[in-house]
Amino acid sequence: MTGSPFNPEGDPLALDRETMRALGHATVDAVVDMLVDPSTPCLRRATPEEMAERLPGDLPESGAPLEDLLGILRQDVFPFMSRLDHPGYFAFIPACGTFPSALGDFIGAVLNPYVGSWMEAAGPTRLELVVLDWFKEWIGYPPSAAGILVSGGSAANMTALACARESLMGSMSDDAVLYVGDQAHSSLARAARLLGFRPEQVRVLLTDERQKLSPAHLAAAIDADVAAGRRPLFVAAAGGSTNTGAVDPLPELAQVCHDRGAWLHVDGAYGGFAALTDRGRRALAGIELADSVTLDPHKWLYQPMECGSVLVRDGHLLRRAFEIAPDYLKDSVVEGGEVNFADRGLQLSRGSRALKVWMSLRFFGATAFREAVDRSLDLALLAEEHVRSRPELELMSPASLGIIAFRRRAEDEPTAAAVNARLVAEFERTGRGLVSSTRLHGRYAVRLCAMNHTSAAEHVREVLDFFATAALPDQRVAAEVPSRDATIDREAWLRERSSVDLAAVADVPLFADLEPTALERVVELGRQVLVPEGGTVVRRWETSRDLYVVLAGAVVATRGDRPVARFGPGTHFGEFAALDWGAGYGYARQATVTAEEPSRLLALSPGALAELIGARPELDRRLRSVVRERLADAEADA
Ligand SMILES: *Cc1c(COP(=O)(O)O)cnc(C)c1O
């Protein structure tokens, strides 16, 4: 109990009931005042120095009145953050709670149930089961499915991957392979890394021009692994990708997985609750066929952070994967129908995340939530219409589950990236809203994610008017676009000196205009590969990560039996695999490459490439423009 009133004698932390009431009322008054009003900027940043000055870290020995503390929070803490519930907040994935759900969190914090075992929390455990039953019904799962509320989508995805591995394989095996589309959320890469999947056990597959994972691609990648004696374990499909809201073709992917004994997980962290609406349910058709599903109530179900969930279709697998019964917990073993949530996931001590969900859904009723989600879907459609009607704007991806991507038109890609990055920053400075950026198959795009129940048509229009009409920034001082590839590991210094000759490297257009010391570095970092006629350099779907430059000879790339490209001296291939997708994982090879004649290649590891790119930004630009072109070709082929 927090601040028990029962035995104040000698309890240094006790408060009497009247004091608790007074403090509670004062707190509610203060937070309601701190809620967003239209003048609150959507995001206020601050430097570490400013924050350290405002909030020195001293802890006095004696206490302070609550109003002083609330004053500090109001002055120095809460102004310095993004207001996720701001009507103009369209960045990343917005998260906008409701007051009844906040009260649910408050109640849980005051009464502090331990929702690890049935014995200690039959009531709160039942509440969580009720909430999970709602989720199951919304996505069309059978009553035999089971789930658990966790901290968020990252924990849910990791829980699902662990459950799949335990269910299909038991302990980790080097043969297990995991497949994701290139639009999959980065939390899947992190989950794979933490659960011990090495780079060659993860296949990142190129998505098609609508950013969706192709069932034919997946089947071919899996079949290639099976033929090589590996074990296809887990496929992560998107039930609304964070980038564009794209939903992978779930029924077809389910069939591919079913036929090949692989586990299908649908990551519906942000998009899954669209299933509350008819339109959303249609968009997510097939989600009920997945072996597991991630849903984040703290995204599109308007719950305060933290609240994620994972559901497993064959419910007993979740318990089998996580159950463990040490001596000190023997008192809480389950009897018929009792559920110990500690046996369904990582956490032993856990509170009631269900309280806030239950409070808010029961308070407003399901219809209000359906309508709120429907409104978001409408807003995204409205945004799409707007973009289509403004010649200054370019639609980068159409409305899908509340997200659209667009940008201000510009003559070429580097200009578009620079101009739009600047506009994103300028829009932030207006304080009236926030959007974020991404790259869609290498092209810069501005994302607008309409998910707040506080947003209305006028707020969407305001963003698009700004992007259509803002004076174009001076491109000579264009903003630098951050690259996510800068973090690739640097094992390159371990490489032996190769026998590549400098003159051959200097002739390669990719390295044109590099000064002599940079060319020497290329030679130092590179590894010479000699391939006989008919020899294979890389095979389609494999996960080797080197970039190859052809110094002499010629190689052909084939998909199936079809030649798709020929590379002669001075050209290069393997750029996708060399770029980092996340957590050190790279794209699976798009094609098999064999030598047409005896060939001499220069291979650059991802680490070597990262070093070269880090020092020579024009190399990065050249590679990215090649990747963009090849993506366009490869998409058409997917
Ligand atoms: C947000 C998101 C995640 C991660 O969820 P957290 O709650 O932030 O941990 C995973 N997958 C998708 C598709 C997401 O949008």
PDB file of C-alpha atoms and ligand atoms in Angstrom, residues 93 151-157 183-188 190 238-243 267-271 294 296 298-299 305 307-308 447, ligand 1:
ATOM      1  CA  ILE A  93       3.498   7.193 -33.965  1.00  0.00           C
ATOM      2  CA  SER A 151       5.509  -2.806 -21.647  1.00  0.00           C
ATOM      3  CA  GLY A 152       5.139  -2.202 -25.394  1.00  0.00           C
ATOM      4  CA  GLY A 153       5.579  -3.518 -28.901  1.00  0.00           C
ATOM      5  CA  SER A 154       9.284  -4.189 -28.462  1.00  0.00           C
ATOM      6  CA  ALA A 155       8.660  -6.473 -25.503  1.00  0.00           C
ATOM      7  CA  ALA A 156       5.734  -8.067 -27.334  1.00  0.00           C
ATOM      8  CA  ASN A 157       7.791  -8.838 -30.440  1.00  0.00           C
ATOM      9  CA  GLN A 183       9.805  -2.333 -43.611  1.00  0.00           C
ATOM     10  CA  ALA A 184       9.730  -4.376 -40.406  1.00  0.00           C
ATOM     11  CA  HIS A 185      10.107  -2.419 -37.185  1.00  0.00           C
ATOM     12  CA  SER A 186      13.604  -2.122 -35.736  1.00  0.00           C
ATOM     13  CA  SER A 187      12.439  -3.806 -32.534  1.00  0.00           C
ATOM     14  CA  LEU A 188      12.456  -7.084 -34.470  1.00  0.00           C
ATOM     15  CA  ARG A 190      16.786  -5.920 -31.614  1.00  0.00           C
ATOM     16  CA  ALA A 238       3.617  -6.063 -40.780  1.00  0.00           C
ATOM     17  CA  GLY A 239       0.053  -5.391 -39.667  1.00  0.00           C
ATOM     18  CA  GLY A 240       0.627  -1.764 -40.447  1.00  0.00           C
ATOM     19  CA  SER A 241       4.282  -0.888 -41.009  1.00  0.00           C
ATOM     20  CA  THR A 242       5.508   2.078 -39.005  1.00  0.00           C
ATOM     21  CA  ASN A 243       6.864   3.784 -42.109  1.00  0.00           C
ATOM     22  CA  ASP A 267       3.481  -7.003 -35.829  1.00  0.00           C
ATOM     23  CA  GLY A 268       0.363  -4.899 -35.449  1.00  0.00           C
ATOM     24  CA  ALA A 269       1.890  -2.777 -32.700  1.00  0.00           C
ATOM     25  CA  TYR A 270       0.583   0.451 -34.081  1.00  0.00           C
ATOM     26  CA  GLY A 271      -1.924  -0.681 -36.735  1.00  0.00           C
ATOM     27  CA  THR A 294       1.592  -7.782 -31.336  1.00  0.00           C
ATOM     28  CA  ASP A 296       0.168  -1.759 -28.613  1.00  0.00           C
ATOM     29  CA  HIS A 298      -0.463   2.749 -25.905  1.00  0.00           C
ATOM     30  CA  LYS A 299      -0.604   3.626 -29.587  1.00  0.00           C
ATOM     31  CA  MET A 305       2.457   4.460 -21.858  1.00  0.00           C
ATOM     32  CA  CYS A 307       1.051  -0.814 -22.519  1.00  0.00           C
ATOM     33  CA  GLY A 308       1.736  -3.375 -25.211  1.00  0.00           C
ATOM     34  CA  ARG A 447       5.400  11.048 -42.731  1.00  0.00           C
TER      35      ARG A 447
HETATM   36  C1  LIG B   1       5.983   1.198 -32.177  1.00  0.00           C
HETATM   37  C2  LIG B   1       6.174  -0.079 -32.854  1.00  0.00           C
HETATM   38  C3  LIG B   1       6.905  -1.106 -32.251  1.00  0.00           C
HETATM   39  C4  LIG B   1       7.617  -0.922 -30.935  1.00  0.00           C
HETATM   40  O1  LIG B   1       6.707  -0.744 -29.923  1.00  0.00           O
HETATM   41  P1  LIG B   1       7.124  -0.009 -28.539  1.00  0.00           P
HETATM   42  O2  LIG B   1       5.829   0.009 -27.823  1.00  0.00           O
HETATM   43  O3  LIG B   1       7.612   1.338 -28.926  1.00  0.00           O
HETATM   44  O4  LIG B   1       8.149  -0.844 -27.892  1.00  0.00           O
HETATM   45  C5  LIG B   1       6.993  -2.317 -32.899  1.00  0.00           C
HETATM   46  N1  LIG B   1       6.401  -2.499 -34.099  1.00  0.00           N
HETATM   47  C6  LIG B   1       5.696  -1.531 -34.714  1.00  0.00           C
HETATM   48  C7  LIG B   1       5.054  -1.813 -36.026  1.00  0.00           C
HETATM   49  C8  LIG B   1       5.558  -0.281 -34.112  1.00  0.00           C
HETATM   50  O5  LIG B   1       4.866   0.681 -34.740  1.00  0.00           O
END
